Amino acid sequence: MLRVDLVIRGCMILTMGEAGLVRDGVIAVKDGLLAYVGRMIEAPSFEADTIIDGSGKIAMPGLVNCHTHAAMSLFRGVAEDKPLDVWLRETIWPLESKLRREDIYYGALLSCIEMIRSGTTCFSDMYFHEDMVARAAMEAGLRCVLSSGIIDAGHKTLGRILLREAVKIAREYHGVSDRVFVMLGPHALYSCSLDLLRKVRERAEELNVGVHIHLAESERDSANIRSIHGRSEVDLLGEVGLLGPRLLAAHCIHISDGDIVLMAKHGVKVAYNPVSNMKLASGIPRIKDLLDAGVVVGLGTDGPASNNSLDMFETMKFAALLQKARYGDPRVLPAKKVVEMATIDGARALGLDGLIGSLEAGKKADIILVDINKPHLKPIHDVYAALVYSARGSDVDTVIVDGRVLMENRRVKTVDEAEVMRRAEEKAYNLLSRRSVARGIARKILKI
Amino acid sequence: MLRVDLVIRGCMILTMGEAGLVRDGVIAVKDGLLAYVGRMIEAPSFEADTIIDGSGKIAMPGLVNCHTHAAMSLFRGVAEDKPLDVWLRETIWPLESKLRREDIYYGALLSCIEMIRSGTTCFSDMYFHEDMVARAAMEAGLRCVLSSGIIDAGHKTLGRILLREAVKIAREYHGVSDRVFVMLGPHALYSCSLDLLRKVRERAEELNVGVHIHLAESERDSANIRSIHGRSEVDLLGEVGLLGPRLLAAHCIHISDGDIVLMAKHGVKVAYNPVSNMKLASGIPRIKDLLDAGVVVGLGTDGPASNNSLDMFETMKFAALLQKARYGDPRVLPAKKVVEMATIDGARALGLDGLIGSLEAGKKADIILVDINKPHLKPIHDVYAALVYSARGSDVDTVIVDGRVLMENRRVKTVDEAEVMRRAEEKAYNLLSRRSVARGIARKILKI
């Protein structure tokens, strides 16, 4: 009789590792790690305080959201159906300039609840005051990768201040816990000078952390950059020394064949955000070509203001279908590959595949149970297709991170949902009422 | 004190009619009809046996699914990520040739439960043995429009048999109830001869019913038809006399500017199926151009085997985003228009806007309540955006058709869900086990 902390019995297991799909499986967790993952019939006897009945459920690795701005839940539904630049300049930036640290905390906490409720166990965030996002994630019990946003937009002082803040947060959090990881987050090539990007690369090397950037998202910005520098965005990243296996590039829509070769050669990782790309009409990234070239691609939702959801099950469906439509071929991105992108490939994109992304003994116990006893999931002829094409985030029944049960029977156990909804809503409405003031302050900031 | 049957108090009402959005509203239902829809403060006092507390909820018209094949839920997940013709020829047609009437009944009933649980109150179905679909819809309590599938595919006898069956079902159901309506369902121009289509038109005129067809779904089939007949599919429909306001055309992807003008001129109605179009890589319909030309466009899920979901909330999001991506403009298909397409425009497409599609006194009481007290829907800055971009079918709390409560607090009251899931699954697995036999029979049928 082996003594462990938690056992899940009788479920089908999508390991997303070498064992593939295990029917009638059992999972044992000890000290936050997976102690056993396999068939019940071959398993040793376990003794545990917590035993979860997994019958009628699929156990799979918690989903990995590679690109979001969690605190932007406060802006969900503000200024809809607008072009990206109008949306940013007239609404989002003026509002962001008025954000207080507490706003970010409650916005991120609201998003953490949404992520737990839809099966995400690890998210990669880029925003300001990321220590507030860390606080929210720690409280909610999620695993996260923080990228402090860095931007100069022609204002050297601004870049210096934000880089200093990013380095400070990196020093504070990097390597302290297995639950919070750090990258530096230079916003994009159109909002960061090459000089700033070089400094970011130097700091990232010193700190031994990765870099997370928006790359080739907007056709107009990409064209602008090409006309100013005479080179593509990917080329420019090479010039400042940022191309490499620890670069996480979100979007990557307006790129050439040559760019893809370069990205593959340097092992650059991509975060594919199909819903945001469609909603903002940014264009359709060539994910099939990136995958064919050997590039690792994870999935992201982007921020809740440009999606407007953090449901990675929804993102899986959009991810698959957008590529089929893009290439005019229903065979492109089959369901199983999409589940890989949402789990093990996402973990690879974040450099965390040694810890998470598959259910294999020795890895972290980040597990979700999906309830398949639902009319819209019956009959199940193909498990991967059921998860990608039929399941919704609301089918997730149980969420476990680091061996700790964050949600059970759809009840979140770590935070008071009603209270967080109330506070976040209050913060959002309060922020909007400060909007006219915000415009003035935004102008002031841009005059630094 | 006015005596009514049912009252919903304290909800926000999206009437989708002239009254627009009503805050703090009340809805009164009597004899299956809406007796009052308006502000609480202006409403008379009502007395009713059933009083539903609508606080924290949005009341809106039940969603209208303009194009599906409900019984195909049995095939959900069979042969995924395949090209349309391979999928049809190698899997679906052989399986369909083996379908028994009971299979269709249980497949449709499973789909009815899925539709109720995701807020659809009226669906337009095309399949074989539609009397079985009628039976399922009546039991579940849904409103439906039945189109018996008609096809000859070079076999005159087959066409004659199926047309006779369709006419028989039309005679049996047409005008008998306000819950079941009838159209004739010639499958498509590539599977029906012009002679058969002419006969369909004659029968439809005699019976005074509409016609429901797949139009210009596949690029290859559309090109084939053009090369055989030297004209577009839309032109050919004109030639056989089917262009008119009672023609419901599903898909309409491979059409020209001239076709659009012709469709608008004749008042043809369109069913837009974004998820299926993407999943099968059929192409992207020019919905914006159709709308600009004045064509009425409703939304459809298509069958659960090519989607693989009947969730119209998901379809609303795909509908909006696919058009934004198609036209490279985030302003295309704003959220409010998409909600119209899923409600009142859908009703128009089916010729039922006198009865359903909006919450206005005198219309049928087909109402859904959406629970907005959820983390992923907070804060609500824009109700239409919340419904299209953030809500999921699982947020529907209560469903009412004809004044009868089909679901309350997410509990379906009309059918035994567990039993239907069990029976449908059994039928599906049994059907698959008959597959090798099915191939033989399919061959026999094609040799008629």
PDB file of C-alpha atoms in Angstrom, chain A residues 126-306:
ATOM      1  CA  MET A 126       2.118  40.416 -20.545  1.00  0.00           C
ATOM      2  CA  TYR A 127       1.103  43.655 -18.834  1.00  0.00           C
ATOM      3  CA  PHE A 128       2.121  46.386 -16.438  1.00  0.00           C
ATOM      4  CA  HIS A 129       2.461  45.873 -12.664  1.00  0.00           C
ATOM      5  CA  GLU A 130       2.888  42.150 -13.149  1.00  0.00           C
ATOM      6  CA  ASP A 131       3.494  41.751  -9.415  1.00  0.00           C
ATOM      7  CA  MET A 132      -0.257  42.305  -9.053  1.00  0.00           C
ATOM      8  CA  VAL A 133      -0.882  39.521 -11.571  1.00  0.00           C
ATOM      9  CA  ALA A 134       1.494  37.286  -9.604  1.00  0.00           C
ATOM     10  CA  ARG A 135      -0.456  38.033  -6.429  1.00  0.00           C
ATOM     11  CA  ALA A 136      -3.743  37.125  -8.147  1.00  0.00           C
ATOM     12  CA  ALA A 137      -2.342  33.920  -9.647  1.00  0.00           C
ATOM     13  CA  MET A 138      -0.823  32.825  -6.321  1.00  0.00           C
ATOM     14  CA  GLU A 139      -4.113  33.377  -4.529  1.00  0.00           C
ATOM     15  CA  ALA A 140      -6.136  31.591  -7.185  1.00  0.00           C
ATOM     16  CA  GLY A 141      -3.581  28.760  -7.272  1.00  0.00           C
ATOM     17  CA  LEU A 142      -2.612  28.984 -10.941  1.00  0.00           C
ATOM     18  CA  ARG A 143       0.829  28.656 -12.486  1.00  0.00           C
ATOM     19  CA  CYS A 144       1.946  31.679 -14.490  1.00  0.00           C
ATOM     20  CA  VAL A 145       4.705  33.230 -16.568  1.00  0.00           C
ATOM     21  CA  LEU A 146       4.930  37.003 -16.100  1.00  0.00           C
ATOM     22  CA  SER A 147       6.223  39.350 -18.761  1.00  0.00           C
ATOM     23  CA  SER A 148       6.379  42.962 -17.619  1.00  0.00           C
ATOM     24  CA  GLY A 149       5.427  45.160 -20.541  1.00  0.00           C
ATOM     25  CA  ILE A 150       8.214  47.399 -21.855  1.00  0.00           C
ATOM     26  CA  ILE A 151       7.646  50.194 -24.356  1.00  0.00           C
ATOM     27  CA  ASP A 152       9.319  53.503 -25.235  1.00  0.00           C
ATOM     28  CA  ALA A 153       7.355  54.720 -28.258  1.00  0.00           C
ATOM     29  CA  GLY A 154       9.893  57.466 -28.852  1.00  0.00           C
ATOM     30  CA  HIS A 155      10.184  58.383 -25.173  1.00  0.00           C
ATOM     31  CA  LYS A 156      13.508  57.127 -23.855  1.00  0.00           C
ATOM     32  CA  THR A 157      12.647  57.864 -20.241  1.00  0.00           C
ATOM     33  CA  LEU A 158       9.504  55.770 -20.429  1.00  0.00           C
ATOM     34  CA  GLY A 159      11.505  52.828 -21.797  1.00  0.00           C
ATOM     35  CA  ARG A 160      14.092  53.176 -19.038  1.00  0.00           C
ATOM     36  CA  ILE A 161      11.434  53.275 -16.299  1.00  0.00           C
ATOM     37  CA  LEU A 162       9.550  50.251 -17.639  1.00  0.00           C
ATOM     38  CA  LEU A 163      12.698  48.181 -18.211  1.00  0.00           C
ATOM     39  CA  ARG A 164      13.813  48.938 -14.639  1.00  0.00           C
ATOM     40  CA  GLU A 165      10.392  47.851 -13.344  1.00  0.00           C
ATOM     41  CA  ALA A 166      10.556  44.662 -15.439  1.00  0.00           C
ATOM     42  CA  VAL A 167      14.032  43.824 -14.130  1.00  0.00           C
ATOM     43  CA  LYS A 168      12.905  44.481 -10.566  1.00  0.00           C
ATOM     44  CA  ILE A 169       9.974  42.089 -10.938  1.00  0.00           C
ATOM     45  CA  ALA A 170      12.190  39.505 -12.618  1.00  0.00           C
ATOM     46  CA  ARG A 171      14.664  39.666  -9.686  1.00  0.00           C
ATOM     47  CA  GLU A 172      11.832  39.392  -7.196  1.00  0.00           C
ATOM     48  CA  TYR A 173      10.106  36.373  -8.747  1.00  0.00           C
ATOM     49  CA  HIS A 174      12.516  34.463 -10.970  1.00  0.00           C
ATOM     50  CA  GLY A 175      13.506  31.121  -9.545  1.00  0.00           C
ATOM     51  CA  VAL A 176      11.718  31.738  -6.239  1.00  0.00           C
ATOM     52  CA  SER A 177       8.874  29.327  -6.907  1.00  0.00           C
ATOM     53  CA  ASP A 178       7.814  26.712  -9.425  1.00  0.00           C
ATOM     54  CA  ARG A 179       4.498  28.477  -9.702  1.00  0.00           C
ATOM     55  CA  VAL A 180       5.689  31.873 -10.986  1.00  0.00           C
ATOM     56  CA  PHE A 181       8.137  32.252 -13.866  1.00  0.00           C
ATOM     57  CA  VAL A 182       9.406  35.407 -15.520  1.00  0.00           C
ATOM     58  CA  MET A 183      10.158  36.763 -18.973  1.00  0.00           C
ATOM     59  CA  LEU A 184      10.803  40.293 -20.159  1.00  0.00           C
ATOM     60  CA  GLY A 185       8.006  41.749 -22.288  1.00  0.00           C
ATOM     61  CA  PRO A 186       9.091  44.311 -24.885  1.00  0.00           C
ATOM     62  CA  HIS A 187       5.694  45.168 -26.378  1.00  0.00           C
ATOM     63  CA  ALA A 188       6.385  45.138 -30.123  1.00  0.00           C
ATOM     64  CA  LEU A 189       8.750  46.404 -32.789  1.00  0.00           C
ATOM     65  CA  TYR A 190       6.523  49.368 -33.574  1.00  0.00           C
ATOM     66  CA  SER A 191       6.454  50.487 -29.943  1.00  0.00           C
ATOM     67  CA  CYS A 192      10.059  49.716 -28.909  1.00  0.00           C
ATOM     68  CA  SER A 193      13.230  51.255 -30.346  1.00  0.00           C
ATOM     69  CA  LEU A 194      16.036  48.955 -31.463  1.00  0.00           C
ATOM     70  CA  ASP A 195      18.169  50.470 -28.740  1.00  0.00           C
ATOM     71  CA  LEU A 196      15.609  49.474 -26.103  1.00  0.00           C
ATOM     72  CA  LEU A 197      15.353  45.961 -27.566  1.00  0.00           C
ATOM     73  CA  ARG A 198      19.148  45.565 -27.308  1.00  0.00           C
ATOM     74  CA  LYS A 199      18.987  46.574 -23.647  1.00  0.00           C
ATOM     75  CA  VAL A 200      16.166  44.091 -23.091  1.00  0.00           C
ATOM     76  CA  ARG A 201      18.294  41.321 -24.616  1.00  0.00           C
ATOM     77  CA  GLU A 202      21.226  42.202 -22.343  1.00  0.00           C
ATOM     78  CA  ARG A 203      19.063  42.180 -19.223  1.00  0.00           C
ATOM     79  CA  ALA A 204      17.356  38.924 -20.278  1.00  0.00           C
ATOM     80  CA  GLU A 205      20.770  37.291 -20.628  1.00  0.00           C
ATOM     81  CA  GLU A 206      21.958  38.591 -17.255  1.00  0.00           C
ATOM     82  CA  LEU A 207      18.760  37.439 -15.561  1.00  0.00           C
ATOM     83  CA  ASN A 208      18.667  34.157 -17.523  1.00  0.00           C
ATOM     84  CA  VAL A 209      15.033  34.670 -18.569  1.00  0.00           C
ATOM     85  CA  GLY A 210      13.126  34.513 -21.866  1.00  0.00           C
ATOM     86  CA  VAL A 211      11.588  37.338 -23.875  1.00  0.00           C
ATOM     87  CA  HIS A 212       7.901  37.651 -24.858  1.00  0.00           C
ATOM     88  CA  ILE A 213       6.943  40.019 -27.692  1.00  0.00           C
ATOM     89  CA  HIS A 214       4.082  40.825 -30.111  1.00  0.00           C
ATOM     90  CA  LEU A 215       5.427  40.057 -33.582  1.00  0.00           C
ATOM     91  CA  ALA A 216       3.981  41.014 -36.977  1.00  0.00           C
ATOM     92  CA  GLU A 217       0.417  41.335 -35.673  1.00  0.00           C
ATOM     93  CA  SER A 218      -0.704  44.317 -37.747  1.00  0.00           C
ATOM     94  CA  GLU A 219      -0.175  44.486 -41.482  1.00  0.00           C
ATOM     95  CA  ARG A 220       0.197  48.255 -41.413  1.00  0.00           C
ATOM     96  CA  ASP A 221       2.737  48.285 -38.604  1.00  0.00           C
ATOM     97  CA  SER A 222       4.737  45.515 -40.257  1.00  0.00           C
ATOM     98  CA  ALA A 223       4.762  47.467 -43.508  1.00  0.00           C
ATOM     99  CA  ASN A 224       5.777  50.649 -41.675  1.00  0.00           C
ATOM    100  CA  ILE A 225       8.684  48.892 -40.047  1.00  0.00           C
ATOM    101  CA  ARG A 226       9.789  47.484 -43.355  1.00  0.00           C
ATOM    102  CA  SER A 227       9.646  50.910 -44.964  1.00  0.00           C
ATOM    103  CA  ILE A 228      11.635  52.518 -42.127  1.00  0.00           C
ATOM    104  CA  HIS A 229      14.263  49.813 -41.662  1.00  0.00           C
ATOM    105  CA  GLY A 230      14.170  48.056 -45.027  1.00  0.00           C
ATOM    106  CA  ARG A 231      13.872  44.702 -43.282  1.00  0.00           C
ATOM    107  CA  SER A 232      11.213  42.436 -41.861  1.00  0.00           C
ATOM    108  CA  GLU A 233      10.329  42.333 -38.175  1.00  0.00           C
ATOM    109  CA  VAL A 234      11.926  38.906 -37.847  1.00  0.00           C
ATOM    110  CA  ASP A 235      15.137  40.190 -39.471  1.00  0.00           C
ATOM    111  CA  LEU A 236      15.212  43.115 -37.080  1.00  0.00           C
ATOM    112  CA  LEU A 237      14.873  40.823 -34.078  1.00  0.00           C
ATOM    113  CA  GLY A 238      17.875  38.945 -35.450  1.00  0.00           C
ATOM    114  CA  GLU A 239      19.792  42.199 -35.704  1.00  0.00           C
ATOM    115  CA  VAL A 240      19.220  43.031 -32.023  1.00  0.00           C
ATOM    116  CA  GLY A 241      20.102  39.475 -31.043  1.00  0.00           C
ATOM    117  CA  LEU A 242      16.664  38.421 -29.835  1.00  0.00           C
ATOM    118  CA  LEU A 243      16.072  35.476 -32.186  1.00  0.00           C
ATOM    119  CA  GLY A 244      16.563  32.308 -30.184  1.00  0.00           C
ATOM    120  CA  PRO A 245      14.851  29.402 -28.422  1.00  0.00           C
ATOM    121  CA  ARG A 246      13.783  31.567 -25.480  1.00  0.00           C
ATOM    122  CA  LEU A 247      11.909  34.088 -27.607  1.00  0.00           C
ATOM    123  CA  LEU A 248       8.109  33.734 -27.396  1.00  0.00           C
ATOM    124  CA  ALA A 249       6.558  35.598 -30.320  1.00  0.00           C
ATOM    125  CA  ALA A 250       2.810  36.229 -30.252  1.00  0.00           C
ATOM    126  CA  HIS A 251       0.770  36.389 -33.496  1.00  0.00           C
ATOM    127  CA  CYS A 252       3.422  36.166 -36.300  1.00  0.00           C
ATOM    128  CA  ILE A 253       0.878  36.918 -39.009  1.00  0.00           C
ATOM    129  CA  HIS A 254       2.671  39.069 -41.558  1.00  0.00           C
ATOM    130  CA  ILE A 255       5.787  36.999 -42.128  1.00  0.00           C
ATOM    131  CA  SER A 256       7.496  35.674 -45.224  1.00  0.00           C
ATOM    132  CA  ASP A 257       8.831  32.231 -46.125  1.00  0.00           C
ATOM    133  CA  GLY A 258      12.288  33.544 -45.320  1.00  0.00           C
ATOM    134  CA  ASP A 259      11.112  34.697 -41.897  1.00  0.00           C
ATOM    135  CA  ILE A 260       9.748  31.216 -41.196  1.00  0.00           C
ATOM    136  CA  VAL A 261      13.068  29.603 -42.110  1.00  0.00           C
ATOM    137  CA  LEU A 262      14.869  32.021 -39.789  1.00  0.00           C
ATOM    138  CA  MET A 263      12.432  31.410 -36.944  1.00  0.00           C
ATOM    139  CA  ALA A 264      12.787  27.651 -37.305  1.00  0.00           C
ATOM    140  CA  LYS A 265      16.578  27.886 -37.471  1.00  0.00           C
ATOM    141  CA  HIS A 266      16.727  29.857 -34.225  1.00  0.00           C
ATOM    142  CA  GLY A 267      14.082  27.778 -32.435  1.00  0.00           C
ATOM    143  CA  VAL A 268      11.772  30.755 -31.882  1.00  0.00           C
ATOM    144  CA  LYS A 269       8.476  29.812 -30.167  1.00  0.00           C
ATOM    145  CA  VAL A 270       5.103  31.072 -31.426  1.00  0.00           C
ATOM    146  CA  ALA A 271       1.854  31.878 -29.586  1.00  0.00           C
ATOM    147  CA  TYR A 272      -1.091  31.517 -31.994  1.00  0.00           C
ATOM    148  CA  ASN A 273      -4.170  33.581 -31.028  1.00  0.00           C
ATOM    149  CA  PRO A 274      -6.876  32.690 -33.550  1.00  0.00           C
ATOM    150  CA  VAL A 275      -9.847  34.394 -31.871  1.00  0.00           C
ATOM    151  CA  SER A 276      -8.141  37.743 -31.387  1.00  0.00           C
ATOM    152  CA  ASN A 277      -6.645  37.622 -34.880  1.00  0.00           C
ATOM    153  CA  MET A 278     -10.110  37.142 -36.367  1.00  0.00           C
ATOM    154  CA  LYS A 279     -11.890  39.622 -34.087  1.00  0.00           C
ATOM    155  CA  LEU A 280      -9.408  42.419 -34.808  1.00  0.00           C
ATOM    156  CA  ALA A 281      -9.161  41.296 -38.459  1.00  0.00           C
ATOM    157  CA  SER A 282      -5.379  41.250 -38.103  1.00  0.00           C
ATOM    158  CA  GLY A 283      -4.946  38.552 -40.729  1.00  0.00           C
ATOM    159  CA  ILE A 284      -4.530  34.773 -40.547  1.00  0.00           C
ATOM    160  CA  PRO A 285      -1.165  33.379 -39.451  1.00  0.00           C
ATOM    161  CA  ARG A 286       0.341  30.555 -41.502  1.00  0.00           C
ATOM    162  CA  ILE A 287       0.453  28.063 -38.652  1.00  0.00           C
ATOM    163  CA  LYS A 288       0.625  25.032 -40.928  1.00  0.00           C
ATOM    164  CA  ASP A 289       3.742  26.408 -42.617  1.00  0.00           C
ATOM    165  CA  LEU A 290       5.312  27.209 -39.246  1.00  0.00           C
ATOM    166  CA  LEU A 291       4.602  23.676 -37.997  1.00  0.00           C
ATOM    167  CA  ASP A 292       5.895  22.141 -41.240  1.00  0.00           C
ATOM    168  CA  ALA A 293       9.118  24.117 -40.767  1.00  0.00           C
ATOM    169  CA  GLY A 294       9.460  22.624 -37.282  1.00  0.00           C
ATOM    170  CA  VAL A 295       8.508  25.689 -35.226  1.00  0.00           C
ATOM    171  CA  VAL A 296       6.883  24.997 -31.833  1.00  0.00           C
ATOM    172  CA  VAL A 297       3.458  26.684 -31.690  1.00  0.00           C
ATOM    173  CA  GLY A 298       1.373  27.098 -28.532  1.00  0.00           C
ATOM    174  CA  LEU A 299      -2.099  28.596 -28.256  1.00  0.00           C
ATOM    175  CA  GLY A 300      -3.150  31.853 -26.661  1.00  0.00           C
ATOM    176  CA  THR A 301      -6.416  33.668 -26.097  1.00  0.00           C
ATOM    177  CA  ASP A 302      -4.907  37.152 -26.111  1.00  0.00           C
ATOM    178  CA  GLY A 303      -6.457  39.568 -23.596  1.00  0.00           C
ATOM    179  CA  PRO A 304     -10.131  39.266 -22.618  1.00  0.00           C
ATOM    180  CA  ALA A 305     -10.780  42.658 -24.242  1.00  0.00           C
ATOM    181  CA  SER A 306      -9.948  41.455 -27.747  1.00  0.00           C
TER     182      SER A 306
END
